[in-house]
Amino acid sequence: MSSTPVPVRTADELCKRLDDAFRDAGFELGERSVDVTIRTASGDTVEKIAPPLFNEDQAERLCRIVEGVQR
């Protein structure tokens, strides 16, 4: 079974891609996604992508979009 290789992206590239996707879906964002490094309880450090904060209407809309894709 062959699999298609996944391109390696930097955290900055992923933040931009996520922000572009939100804008393409019609979200008007005042903030940008950011990459953060956190330390876990076991002492490991991991990188995470933090999307912009959403108001309640935007969160509801995002839920409907994701739920529609999952069906």
CSV table of C-alpha atoms in Angstrom, one decimal:
chain,number,residue,atom,x,y,z
A,1,MET,CA,0.0,0.0,0.0
A,2,SER,CA,1.6,3.3,-1.1
A,3,SER,CA,0.8,6.5,0.6
A,4,THR,CA,1.2,10.0,-0.8
A,5,PRO,CA,4.0,11.9,1.1
A,6,VAL,CA,2.7,14.8,3.2
A,7,PRO,CA,4.7,18.0,2.5
A,8,VAL,CA,6.6,19.2,5.5
A,9,ARG,CA,5.4,22.7,6.4
A,10,THR,CA,6.7,25.2,8.9
A,11,ALA,CA,4.5,26.4,11.8
A,12,ASP,CA,4.4,29.8,10.1
A,13,GLU,CA,3.3,28.3,6.9
A,14,LEU,CA,0.5,26.3,8.7
A,15,CYS,CA,-0.6,29.5,10.5
A,16,LYS,CA,-0.9,31.3,7.2
A,17,ARG,CA,-2.7,28.4,5.5
A,18,LEU,CA,-5.2,28.2,8.4
A,19,ASP,CA,-5.8,32.0,8.3
A,20,ASP,CA,-6.3,31.8,4.6
A,21,ALA,CA,-8.8,29.0,4.9
A,22,PHE,CA,-10.8,30.9,7.5
A,23,ARG,CA,-10.9,34.0,5.3
A,24,ASP,CA,-11.8,31.9,2.3
A,25,ALA,CA,-14.7,30.5,4.3
A,26,GLY,CA,-15.9,34.1,5.0
A,27,PHE,CA,-14.5,34.6,8.5
A,28,GLU,CA,-13.5,38.2,9.3
A,29,LEU,CA,-10.6,37.8,11.7
A,30,GLY,CA,-9.0,40.6,13.6
A,31,GLU,CA,-6.2,38.3,14.8
A,32,ARG,CA,-3.9,35.8,13.2
A,33,SER,CA,-3.1,32.2,14.1
A,34,VAL,CA,0.1,31.8,16.0
A,35,ASP,CA,2.5,28.9,16.7
A,36,VAL,CA,3.3,28.3,20.4
A,37,THR,CA,5.7,26.0,22.1
A,38,ILE,CA,4.4,24.5,25.3
A,39,ARG,CA,6.0,22.2,27.9
A,40,THR,CA,3.9,19.1,28.8
A,41,ALA,CA,3.6,17.7,32.3
A,42,SER,CA,6.3,15.2,31.5
A,43,GLY,CA,8.7,18.0,30.6
A,44,ASP,CA,8.6,17.5,26.8
A,45,THR,CA,8.1,20.5,24.6
A,46,VAL,CA,5.7,20.5,21.7
A,47,GLU,CA,4.6,23.0,19.1
A,48,LYS,CA,0.9,23.8,18.8
A,49,ILE,CA,-1.0,26.1,16.4
A,50,ALA,CA,-3.4,28.4,18.1
A,51,PRO,CA,-6.2,29.8,15.9
A,52,PRO,CA,-7.5,33.3,16.4
A,53,LEU,CA,-10.2,33.7,19.0
A,54,PHE,CA,-13.8,33.5,17.7
A,55,ASN,CA,-16.9,35.2,19.0
A,56,GLU,CA,-20.0,33.0,19.6
A,57,ASP,CA,-21.5,33.5,16.1
A,58,GLN,CA,-18.2,32.6,14.5
A,59,ALA,CA,-17.7,29.6,16.7
A,60,GLU,CA,-21.3,28.4,15.8
A,61,ARG,CA,-20.6,28.9,12.1
A,62,LEU,CA,-17.3,27.0,12.3
A,63,CYS,CA,-19.1,24.1,14.1
A,64,ARG,CA,-21.6,23.9,11.3
A,65,ILE,CA,-18.9,23.8,8.7
A,66,VAL,CA,-16.9,21.1,10.4
A,67,GLU,CA,-20.0,19.0,11.2
A,68,GLY,CA,-21.1,19.3,7.5
A,69,VAL,CA,-17.7,18.0,6.4
A,70,GLN,CA,-17.7,15.1,8.7
A,71,ARG,CA,-21.0,13.7,7.3
